[in-house]
XYZ file of N, CA, C and O in Angstrom:
792
model
N 0.950 -1.442 -0.476
C -0.539 -0.098 -0.350
C 0.959 1.116 -0.249
O 2.173 1.635 0.789
N 0.603 2.195 -0.881
C 1.187 3.482 -0.715
C 1.708 4.590 0.448
O 0.857 4.516 1.185
N 2.523 4.815 0.132
C 2.559 5.988 1.667
C 1.290 6.887 1.840
O 0.886 7.264 2.681
N 0.398 7.336 0.174
C -0.411 8.182 0.497
C -1.850 7.704 1.021
O -2.525 8.469 1.848
N -1.867 6.161 1.271
C -2.606 5.860 1.539
C -2.245 5.602 2.920
O -3.554 5.473 4.277
N -1.095 5.301 3.501
C -0.539 4.891 4.966
C -0.934 6.524 5.586
O -1.116 6.450 6.776
N -1.294 7.164 5.246
C -1.640 9.004 5.798
C -2.487 9.146 6.079
O -2.788 9.858 7.245
N -3.223 8.413 5.469
C -4.940 8.217 6.470
C -5.320 7.496 6.878
O -5.620 6.215 6.248
N -5.771 6.827 8.139
C -5.513 5.680 9.095
C -7.008 5.166 8.323
O -7.450 3.763 8.367
N -7.589 6.323 8.733
C -9.472 5.685 7.672
C -9.361 5.165 6.709
O -10.145 4.195 6.036
N -8.389 5.598 5.493
C -8.373 5.263 4.345
C -8.132 3.938 4.352
O -7.987 3.077 3.186
N -6.880 3.499 5.428
C -5.953 2.704 5.068
C -7.217 1.570 5.547
O -7.230 0.438 4.907
N -8.087 1.645 6.541
C -9.062 0.633 6.673
C -10.185 0.311 5.899
O -10.504 -0.441 5.323
N -10.478 1.366 5.330
C -11.813 1.287 4.299
C -10.837 0.511 3.039
O -11.663 -0.254 2.626
N -9.642 1.158 2.613
C -9.437 0.066 1.535
C -8.932 -1.530 1.922
O -8.791 -2.088 0.738
N -8.755 -1.812 3.095
C -8.777 -2.903 3.479
C -9.596 -3.922 3.211
O -9.860 -4.892 3.201
N -11.112 -3.080 3.337
C -12.276 -4.015 2.996
C -12.756 -3.940 1.622
O -13.695 -4.127 1.207
N -11.920 -3.620 0.596
C -12.141 -2.882 -0.676
C -11.518 -4.553 -1.218
O -10.231 -4.411 -1.407
N -12.312 -4.704 -2.238
C -11.945 -6.041 -3.277
C -11.104 -5.321 -4.253
O -11.790 -4.431 -4.828
N -10.126 -5.617 -4.845
C -8.993 -5.221 -5.838
C -9.950 -5.628 -7.346
O -10.951 -6.156 -7.361
N -10.061 -4.649 -8.218
C -10.805 -4.335 -9.579
C -12.336 -4.674 -9.276
O -13.043 -4.440 -10.220
N -12.772 -3.907 -8.034
C -14.474 -3.838 -8.102
C -14.939 -2.919 -7.942
O -14.444 -1.841 -8.809
N -16.472 -3.007 -8.288
C -16.749 -1.379 -8.415
C -17.380 -0.799 -7.384
O -17.914 -1.157 -6.646
N -16.857 0.403 -7.540
C -16.813 1.500 -5.861
C -17.923 2.541 -6.624
O -17.635 3.422 -7.043
N -18.931 3.123 -5.045
C -19.400 4.421 -5.316
C -19.043 4.971 -4.145
O -19.110 4.610 -3.258
N -18.425 6.321 -4.180
C -18.278 7.071 -3.067
C -19.149 7.994 -2.808
O -19.276 9.079 -4.058
N -19.762 8.206 -2.157
C -20.733 9.202 -1.837
C -20.522 10.189 -0.855
O -20.234 9.843 0.143
N -20.471 11.600 -1.137
C -20.136 12.852 -0.861
C -18.495 12.155 -0.921
O -17.769 12.824 -0.071
N -17.954 12.404 -2.011
C -16.652 11.909 -2.285
C -15.708 13.260 -2.395
O -14.569 13.109 -2.475
N -16.180 14.857 -2.256
C -15.600 15.501 -1.985
C -14.447 15.927 -2.795
O -14.981 16.225 -4.196
N -13.362 15.936 -2.713
C -12.649 16.546 -3.907
C -11.929 15.211 -4.752
O -10.831 15.086 -5.485
N -12.262 13.836 -3.846
C -12.149 12.642 -4.950
C -10.575 11.847 -4.511
O -10.356 11.008 -4.812
N -10.373 12.233 -3.486
C -8.849 12.062 -3.023
C -8.916 10.578 -2.727
O -8.079 9.414 -2.635
N -9.837 10.386 -1.820
C -10.223 8.308 -1.552
C -10.283 7.610 -3.168
O -9.944 6.720 -3.141
N -10.519 8.010 -3.785
C -11.699 7.426 -4.928
C -10.299 7.172 -5.710
O -10.062 5.956 -6.194
N -9.779 8.115 -5.967
C -8.377 8.298 -6.605
C -7.374 7.091 -6.035
O -6.769 6.770 -7.112
N -6.832 7.241 -4.904
C -6.697 6.002 -3.935
C -6.747 4.652 -4.298
O -5.983 3.753 -4.463
N -8.035 5.092 -4.688
C -8.602 3.183 -4.356
C -8.487 2.885 -5.996
O -8.120 1.997 -6.352
N -8.233 3.848 -6.818
C -8.367 3.763 -8.383
C -6.479 2.927 -8.715
O -6.662 2.100 -8.747
N -5.468 3.744 -7.806
C -4.611 3.558 -8.173
C -3.890 2.313 -7.761
O -3.469 1.827 -8.281
N -4.461 2.111 -5.924
C -3.903 0.828 -5.609
C -4.826 -0.198 -5.791
O -3.886 -1.511 -5.507
N -6.040 0.037 -5.888
C -6.604 -1.473 -6.213
C -7.236 -1.863 -7.338
O -7.706 -2.709 -7.601
N -6.852 -0.526 -8.330
C -7.603 -1.075 -9.407
C -8.994 -0.829 -9.279
O -9.647 -1.452 -10.708
N -10.033 -0.102 -8.553
C -11.053 -0.273 -8.576
C -12.117 0.522 -9.618
O -11.102 1.337 -10.379
N -13.002 0.193 -9.999
C -13.978 1.542 -11.022
C -14.947 1.939 -10.256
O -15.529 1.258 -9.418
N -15.415 3.196 -10.758
C -16.534 3.527 -10.625
C -16.810 4.756 -10.190
O -16.637 5.328 -10.948
N -17.466 5.660 -9.294
C -17.962 6.936 -9.316
C -18.090 8.154 -8.023
O -18.171 6.768 -6.858
N -17.957 9.113 -8.243
C -18.098 9.855 -7.071
C -19.462 10.870 -7.074
O -19.956 10.912 -8.262
N -20.147 10.894 -6.033
C -21.209 11.547 -5.673
C -20.589 12.824 -4.929
O -20.300 12.729 -4.371
N -21.226 14.145 -5.461
C -20.767 15.322 -4.720
C -21.642 16.754 -5.126
O -22.046 16.504 -6.325
N -22.093 17.476 -4.382
C -22.971 18.175 -4.287
C -22.264 19.789 -4.413
O -22.665 20.818 -5.201
N -21.050 19.762 -3.864
C -20.425 20.958 -3.744
C -19.775 20.977 -5.047
O -18.758 20.201 -5.392
N -19.552 22.252 -5.535
C -18.922 22.640 -6.681
C -17.233 22.631 -7.126
O -16.863 21.683 -7.782
N -16.607 23.242 -5.573
C -15.283 22.986 -5.950
C -14.811 21.816 -5.603
O -14.114 21.411 -6.033
N -15.714 20.667 -4.973
C -15.578 19.113 -4.978
C -15.534 18.602 -6.062
O -14.835 17.555 -6.646
N -16.668 19.230 -7.154
C -16.957 18.334 -8.411
C -15.542 18.626 -9.106
O -15.262 17.792 -10.103
N -15.465 19.607 -9.049
C -14.118 20.486 -9.950
C -12.518 19.513 -9.692
O -12.355 18.872 -10.396
N -12.425 19.400 -8.343
C -11.266 18.829 -8.055
C -11.428 17.188 -8.242
O -10.481 16.407 -8.870
N -12.640 16.903 -8.156
C -12.698 15.137 -8.490
C -12.181 15.391 -9.922
O -11.683 14.068 -10.416
N -12.969 16.088 -10.916
C -13.127 16.109 -12.388
C -11.617 15.767 -12.590
O -10.884 15.167 -13.844
N -11.102 16.715 -11.894
C -9.512 16.880 -12.096
C -8.510 15.939 -12.111
O -7.647 16.046 -12.294
N -8.855 14.964 -11.028
C -8.443 13.901 -10.480
C -8.748 12.745 -11.460
O -8.033 11.690 -11.014
N -9.681 12.961 -12.643
C -9.829 11.895 -13.116
C -11.230 10.926 -12.856
O -11.170 9.733 -13.490
N -12.028 11.380 -11.894
C -12.814 10.832 -11.349
C -14.343 11.107 -11.915
O -14.880 11.990 -12.484
N -14.810 10.374 -12.031
C -16.095 9.863 -12.913
C -17.005 10.457 -11.619
O -17.266 9.831 -10.941
N -16.889 11.694 -11.672
C -18.009 12.079 -10.539
C -19.472 12.804 -11.381
O -19.647 13.412 -12.005
N -20.595 12.670 -9.969
C -22.021 12.969 -10.358
C -22.322 13.996 -9.487
O -22.200 13.822 -8.599
N -22.719 15.105 -9.989
C -22.857 16.507 -9.305
C -24.476 16.044 -8.738
O -25.500 16.228 -9.741
N -24.774 15.730 -7.576
C -26.249 15.427 -6.663
C -26.406 15.737 -5.494
O -25.233 15.480 -4.917
N -27.221 16.074 -5.339
C -27.941 16.146 -3.673
C -28.224 14.833 -3.137
O -29.241 14.515 -4.125
N -27.464 14.018 -1.961
C -27.772 12.429 -1.961
C -29.035 12.928 -1.170
O -29.714 11.869 -1.103
N -29.935 13.940 -0.730
C -31.009 14.183 0.131
C -31.986 13.578 -0.532
O -33.108 13.329 -0.375
N -31.750 13.590 -2.127
C -32.834 13.456 -2.999
C -33.144 11.532 -3.266
O -33.715 11.195 -3.930
N -32.093 10.831 -2.642
C -31.866 9.634 -2.880
C -30.881 9.177 -3.999
O -30.235 9.736 -4.585
N -30.888 8.298 -4.133
C -29.799 7.485 -5.364
C -30.540 6.773 -6.169
O -30.356 5.584 -7.022
N -31.722 7.733 -7.013
C -32.664 6.743 -7.865
C -32.038 6.258 -9.308
O -32.940 5.974 -10.087
N -30.731 6.817 -9.762
C -29.938 6.649 -10.687
C -29.549 5.268 -10.857
O -29.227 4.602 -11.563
N -29.274 4.427 -9.441
C -28.525 3.115 -9.533
C -29.812 2.058 -8.898
O -30.446 2.309 -7.939
N -29.462 1.449 -9.909
C -30.322 -0.079 -9.307
C -29.493 -1.053 -8.019
O -28.623 -0.603 -7.258
N -30.675 -1.644 -7.575
C -30.007 -2.284 -6.278
C -29.340 -2.773 -6.630
O -28.703 -4.013 -7.808
N -27.776 -3.081 -5.823
C -26.688 -3.745 -5.905
C -25.831 -3.416 -7.216
O -25.059 -4.445 -7.543
N -26.081 -2.045 -7.490
C -25.580 -1.437 -8.694
C -23.679 -1.917 -8.688
O -22.526 -2.095 -9.440
N -23.210 -1.732 -7.163
C -21.590 -1.688 -6.915
C -21.297 -2.736 -5.889
O -22.318 -2.873 -5.049
N -20.069 -3.078 -6.211
C -19.625 -4.154 -4.833
C -19.682 -3.288 -3.756
O -20.104 -4.145 -2.483
N -18.931 -2.092 -3.677
C -19.061 -1.413 -2.196
C -19.107 0.336 -2.453
O -19.133 0.634 -3.558
N -20.093 0.473 -1.730
C -20.902 2.091 -1.533
C -20.087 2.860 -0.200
O -19.760 2.075 0.976
N -19.383 3.582 -0.350
C -19.030 4.352 0.650
C -19.386 5.652 1.156
O -19.869 6.287 0.148
N -19.665 5.974 2.282
C -20.367 6.869 3.027
C -19.246 7.178 3.773
O -19.478 7.114 5.302
N -18.009 7.811 3.509
C -16.751 8.498 4.088
C -17.141 9.783 4.713
O -16.364 10.943 4.098
N -17.193 9.819 5.769
C -17.267 11.037 6.910
C -18.334 11.754 6.929
O -17.934 13.782 6.098
N -19.360 11.466 5.942
C -20.588 11.945 5.339
C -21.817 12.245 6.149
O -22.900 12.933 6.295
N -21.749 10.957 6.924
C -23.239 10.504 7.641
C -23.680 11.973 8.047
O -24.864 12.349 8.203
N -22.956 12.720 8.951
C -23.096 13.359 9.740
C -23.498 14.680 9.040
O -24.179 16.164 9.573
N -23.637 15.025 7.951
C -23.537 16.107 7.166
C -24.974 16.334 6.571
O -25.498 17.163 5.696
N -25.852 15.183 6.317
C -26.652 14.313 6.087
C -28.001 14.558 6.827
O -28.440 13.986 8.082
N -29.221 15.038 6.368
C -30.253 15.761 6.868
C -31.433 14.142 7.208
O -31.862 13.762 8.279
N -31.161 13.425 6.045
C -32.127 12.214 5.961
C -31.469 10.831 6.234
O -31.388 10.385 5.221
N -30.795 11.163 7.256
C -30.145 9.835 7.722
C -30.413 8.488 7.518
O -29.205 7.948 6.710
N -31.474 8.038 7.731
C -32.251 7.038 7.717
C -32.589 6.465 6.461
O -31.970 5.269 6.005
N -32.761 7.530 5.679
C -33.186 7.207 4.184
C -31.772 6.533 3.260
O -31.749 5.785 2.515
N -30.798 7.985 3.975
C -29.594 7.501 3.004
C -28.977 6.269 3.354
O -28.418 6.110 2.697
N -29.236 5.628 4.673
C -28.328 4.569 4.992
C -29.165 3.612 4.222
O -28.373 2.457 3.780
N -30.531 3.661 3.918
C -31.507 2.298 3.263
C -30.853 2.619 2.095
O -30.289 0.762 1.171
N -30.852 3.632 1.381
C -30.351 3.835 -0.006
C -29.282 2.987 -0.147
O -28.496 2.586 -1.517
N -27.917 3.547 0.585
C -26.312 2.737 0.654
C -26.607 1.598 0.657
O -25.846 0.858 -0.343
N -27.334 0.722 1.454
C -26.859 -0.868 1.222
C -27.751 -1.446 0.241
O -27.577 -2.718 -0.088
N -28.934 -0.466 -0.473
C -29.629 -1.300 -1.393
C -28.715 -0.748 -2.634
O -28.852 -1.662 -3.522
N -28.033 -0.146 -3.017
C -27.070 0.449 -4.087
C -26.020 -0.707 -4.061
O -25.585 -0.645 -5.017
N -25.902 -0.533 -3.178
C -24.300 -1.939 -2.759
C -24.575 -2.687 -2.078
O -24.939 -3.351 -1.260
N -23.856 -3.886 -2.541
C -23.858 -5.315 -2.005
C -23.058 -4.920 -0.487
O -23.540 -5.807 0.309
N -22.115 -4.572 -0.513
C -21.989 -3.765 1.165
C -21.205 -2.513 0.886
O -21.469 -2.022 -0.348
N -21.436 -2.027 2.652
C -20.772 -0.713 2.254
C -20.041 0.056 3.352
O -19.958 -0.923 4.306
N -19.400 1.283 3.375
C -18.539 1.666 4.220
C -19.050 3.086 4.891
O -18.987 3.924 4.007
N -19.416 2.673 6.176
C -19.355 3.909 6.679
C -18.472 4.124 7.596
O -18.538 4.004 8.441
N -18.372 6.007 7.635
C -17.460 6.372 9.177
C -18.063 7.738 8.951
O -19.011 8.266 8.215
N -17.491 7.946 10.260
C -18.226 9.331 11.032
C -17.432 9.503 12.328
O -16.887 8.791 12.761
N -17.208 10.350 12.571
C -16.391 10.930 13.710
C -17.465 11.255 15.022
O -18.607 10.932 14.975
N -16.875 10.477 15.855
C -17.724 9.601 17.056
C -17.833 10.599 18.388
O -17.108 11.869 18.775
N -18.990 11.339 18.535
C -19.458 12.314 18.986
C -19.332 11.848 20.764
O -19.092 12.886 21.592
N -19.746 10.812 20.596
C -19.025 10.449 22.078
C -17.587 10.219 23.060
O -17.602 9.916 23.984
N -16.786 10.683 21.725
C -15.313 10.760 22.464
C -15.197 11.367 23.673
O -15.593 12.753 23.490
N -14.509 11.239 24.620
C -14.691 12.046 25.902
C -14.229 13.216 25.662
O -14.625 14.395 26.226
N -13.119 13.837 25.038
C -12.767 15.162 25.093
C -14.735 15.912 24.740
O -14.741 16.874 24.640
N -15.034 15.449 23.529
C -16.106 15.886 23.471
C -17.202 16.255 24.078
O -18.202 17.102 24.335
N -17.800 15.138 25.035
C -18.469 14.952 26.457
C -17.996 15.822 27.061
O -18.900 16.882 28.241
N -16.841 16.589 27.441
C -15.915 17.184 28.756
C -16.781 18.430 28.090
O -16.685 19.266 28.668
N -16.689 18.958 26.560
C -16.884 20.440 26.254
C -18.279 20.560 26.173
O -18.668 21.450 26.492
N -18.965 19.526 26.208
C -20.422 19.821 26.090
C -20.623 19.896 28.078
O -21.617 20.831 28.235
N -20.293 19.372 28.991
C -20.237 19.100 30.291
C -19.912 20.724 30.476
O -19.806 21.396 31.556
N -19.312 21.491 29.490
C -18.186 22.981 29.923
C -19.142 23.678 29.818
O -18.932 24.985 29.296
N -20.490 23.524 29.288
C -21.162 23.932 27.816
C -20.488 24.797 26.844
O -21.321 25.960 25.863
N -19.729 24.404 25.875
C -19.853 24.302 24.639
C -19.797 23.305 23.954
O -19.295 22.321 24.428
N -19.986 23.606 22.270
C -19.586 22.648 21.389
C -18.254 21.954 21.071
O -17.948 23.040 21.312
N -18.067 20.846 20.755
C -16.898 20.295 21.121
C -16.424 20.908 19.471
O -16.550 21.297 18.215
N -14.712 21.252 19.646
C -14.092 21.374 18.410
C -12.925 20.487 18.451
O -11.704 20.655 19.867
N -12.495 19.773 17.641
C -11.493 18.896 17.807
C -10.686 18.456 16.287
O -11.525 18.782 15.302
N -9.926 17.697 16.182
C -9.581 17.131 15.065
C -10.749 17.069 14.233
O -10.638 16.522 13.289
N -11.124 15.725 15.007
C -12.432 14.605 13.942
C -13.330 15.987 13.763
O -14.603 15.547 13.065
N -14.018 16.779 14.489
C -14.816 18.032 14.556
C -14.454 19.531 14.569
O -14.194 19.775 16.188
N -13.648 19.792 13.645
C -12.946 21.167 13.320
C -13.666 22.092 13.289
O -12.937 22.994 13.107
N -14.901 22.135 13.425
C -15.594 23.441 12.980
C -16.275 23.602 14.169
O -16.615 23.565 15.042
N -16.538 25.190 14.333
C -17.135 25.781 15.319
C -18.844 25.667 14.808
O -19.185 25.029 14.030
N -19.480 25.808 16.270
C -21.176 25.180 15.760
C -21.535 26.216 14.965
O -22.770 25.486 14.319
N -21.138 27.260 14.594
C -21.895 28.283 13.799
C -21.620 28.460 12.458
O -22.118 28.623 11.438
N -20.534 27.262 12.068
C -19.770 27.206 10.429
C -19.684 25.849 9.709
O -19.141 25.758 9.181
N -20.057 25.088 11.018
C -19.894 23.612 10.905
C -20.885 22.770 9.751
O -21.961 23.438 9.441
N -20.384 22.068 8.871
C -21.106 21.283 8.017
C -22.019 20.292 8.681
O -22.806 19.743 7.991
N -21.657 20.150 9.841
C -22.299 18.740 10.580
C -23.586 19.339 10.486
O -24.144 20.278 11.334
N -25.169 18.143 10.441
C -25.987 18.844 11.153
C -26.763 17.786 11.765
O -27.601 17.345 12.681
N -25.936 16.495 11.842
C -26.168 15.480 13.198
C -25.171 15.313 13.845
O -24.285 15.153 13.039
N -25.193 15.216 15.354
C -24.181 14.492 15.895
C -24.357 12.888 16.030
O -25.886 12.790 16.777
N -23.613 12.141 16.016
C -24.174 10.672 16.877
C -22.921 10.083 17.230
O -21.536 10.297 16.847
N -22.940 9.234 18.051
C -22.228 8.462 18.588
C -22.058 6.485 18.430
O -22.893 6.613 17.420
N -21.122 6.011 18.626
C -21.399 4.404 18.314
C -22.054 4.180 18.353
O -22.639 3.276 17.761
N -22.482 4.278 19.848
C -23.688 3.475 20.419
C -25.292 3.662 19.597
O -25.822 3.215 18.978
N -25.070 5.326 18.893
C -26.039 5.556 18.341
C -26.217 4.842 17.211
O -27.505 4.244 16.056
N -25.587 4.873 16.036
C -25.022 4.044 14.862
C -25.591 2.778 14.769
O -26.377 2.379 14.457
N -25.115 2.078 16.347
C -25.266 0.546 16.400
C -26.694 0.328 16.588
O -27.129 -0.872 16.657
N -27.540 1.330 17.281
C -28.884 1.289 17.658
C -29.823 1.544 16.104
O -30.471 0.945 16.760
N -29.648 2.458 15.400
C -30.384 2.683 14.637
C -29.859 1.522 13.019
O -31.131 1.375 12.430
N -28.866 0.951 13.233
C -28.619 0.077 11.963
C -29.656 -1.052 12.146
O -30.145 -0.909 10.832
N -29.973 -1.684 12.678
C -31.302 -2.265 12.736
C -32.565 -1.971 12.247
O -33.212 -2.666 11.426
N -32.691 -1.261 12.355
C -33.856 -0.430 12.293
C -33.986 0.276 11.119
O -35.089 0.512 10.431
N -33.002 0.065 10.422
C -33.159 0.741 9.192
C -32.499 -0.437 8.093
O -32.523 0.275 6.827
N -32.361 -1.580 8.095
C -32.131 -2.614 7.844
C -30.567 -2.702 7.310
O -30.388 -3.055 6.257
N -30.105 -2.200 8.237
C -28.590 -2.427 7.963
C -27.967 -3.362 9.085
O -28.213 -3.605 10.318
N -26.913 -4.263 8.706
C -26.285 -5.421 9.233
C -25.159 -4.935 9.232
O -24.082 -4.982 8.358
N -24.325 -4.690 10.220
C -23.282 -4.260 10.661
C -21.822 -5.854 10.911
O -22.379 -6.667 11.292
N -21.096 -5.909 9.696
C -20.240 -6.481 9.503
C -18.794 -6.647 10.254
O -18.850 -7.746 10.228
N -18.403 -5.641 10.327
C -17.356 -5.238 10.809
C -16.984 -3.846 11.291
O -17.986 -3.022 10.981
N -16.407 -3.919 12.223
C -15.934 -2.024 12.932
C -14.749 -1.962 13.244
O -13.937 -2.755 13.881
N -13.901 -0.657 12.778
C -13.018 -0.313 13.252
C -12.493 1.139 13.638
O -13.481 2.065 13.532
N -12.384 1.283 15.378
C -12.376 2.355 15.711
C -11.054 3.316 16.001
O -10.418 2.182 16.216
N -11.135 4.203 15.990
C -9.713 5.052 15.684
C -9.329 6.135 16.538
O -10.497 6.957 17.008
N -8.413 6.395 16.932
C -8.189 7.988 17.561
C -6.939 7.828 17.103
O -5.511 6.786 17.592
N -6.422 9.234 17.065
C -4.798 9.627 16.402
C -4.395 8.227 15.247
O -3.005 8.035 15.507
N -5.285 7.788 14.732
C -4.509 6.736 13.364
C -4.501 5.439 13.693
O -3.937 4.041 13.479
N -4.674 5.176 15.334
C -4.464 3.575 15.911
C -6.118 3.339 16.265
O -6.747 4.007 16.955
N -5.949 1.632 16.404
C -7.021 1.410 16.549
C -7.619 1.353 18.512
O -6.774 1.197 18.763
N -8.771 1.767 18.629
C -9.295 1.343 20.045
C -10.045 0.303 20.006
O -11.412 -0.010 19.234
N -10.008 -0.808 20.870
C -10.521 -1.416 21.100
C -11.648 -1.424 22.423
O -12.381 -1.690 22.282
N -10.781 -0.879 23.532
C -11.610 -0.972 24.899
C -12.243 0.539 25.164
O -11.352 1.240 24.492
N -13.311 0.560 25.366
C -13.832 1.662 25.788
C -14.033 2.559 24.453
O -13.961 4.073 24.480
N -14.193 1.907 23.645
C -14.148 2.702 22.130
C -15.066 3.633 21.754
O -15.125 5.154 21.187
N -16.388 4.163 22.264
C -17.492 4.646 22.623
C -16.795 6.150 23.229
O -17.437 7.439 22.800
N -15.923 6.125 24.059
C -15.971 7.172 24.981
C -13.921 7.467 24.422
O -13.426 8.757 24.744
N -13.148 6.261 24.045
C -12.026 6.062 23.802
C -11.674 6.979 22.227
O -10.226 7.242 21.716
N -12.913 6.621 21.932
C -12.324 6.921 19.935
C -12.835 8.000 19.212
O -14.168 8.222 19.522
N -12.076 8.569 18.272
C -12.551 9.903 17.797
C -13.531 9.467 16.163
O -13.743 10.415 15.807
N -12.997 8.313 15.618
C -13.439 7.798 14.157
C -14.185 6.801 13.925
O -13.161 5.795 14.551
N -14.766 6.399 13.777
C -15.572 5.088 13.523
C -15.950 4.687 12.240
O -16.298 5.493 11.616
N -15.535 3.736 11.569
C -15.561 2.979 10.447
C -16.447 1.716 10.362
O -15.602 0.587 11.313
N -17.345 1.558 10.214
C -17.734 0.160 9.432
C -18.473 -0.331 8.443
O -18.301 0.312 7.136
N -18.087 -1.925 8.285
C -18.661 -2.429 7.307
C -20.138 -3.284 7.548
O -19.974 -3.944 8.368
N -20.740 -3.084 6.469
C -22.014 -3.401 6.427
C -23.048 -3.608 5.124
O -21.956 -3.631 4.298
N -23.757 -4.512 5.681
C -24.217 -4.439 4.238
C -25.769 -4.613 4.704
O -26.387 -4.622 6.109
N -27.004 -4.382 3.629
C -28.350 -4.885 3.516
C -28.805 -5.959 4.429
O -28.250 -7.055 4.398
N -29.346 -5.947 6.163
C -29.841 -6.903 6.214
C -31.132 -7.809 5.805
O -31.862 -7.849 5.122
């Protein structure tokens, strides 16, 4: 695996769960950097979905097949199990219709990878106890300019998953690039899940 993949521990976890030469859809692909790495390292093919003009342009400049679309409208462009893997990397917390998007994600992909910053991480809890919204490496924005419209914890996601027809296959919880196994909901700042339709 290249040095560029090694620089992002969450990308490394995601890449571990992607089959070489498979079909991938990256929802909320931003500048296309994750999909570009997967194409270069694992010879995947696929598409990115992004709504932001700058992200669409950056993705296109990286040679990514990118579709400019608001995911809140669903993924009607794609039939059931159109992709081997659908990725929702640190995008879930920016979506209003969270349950609907999760259902659509596992409908369109045979498997899916979902990651999000864990609001249950202990310094986040401490900030709230001190009367302030948290700002950290995983939640880098102030309350008034954040793109995040939802805050969720590892336990929140694991409680929601079965309610929306999502089966959890695997989980990696990270902090500062290291896997957290004990006390993950309060010691981990980023959660990454491999899931499928139940």
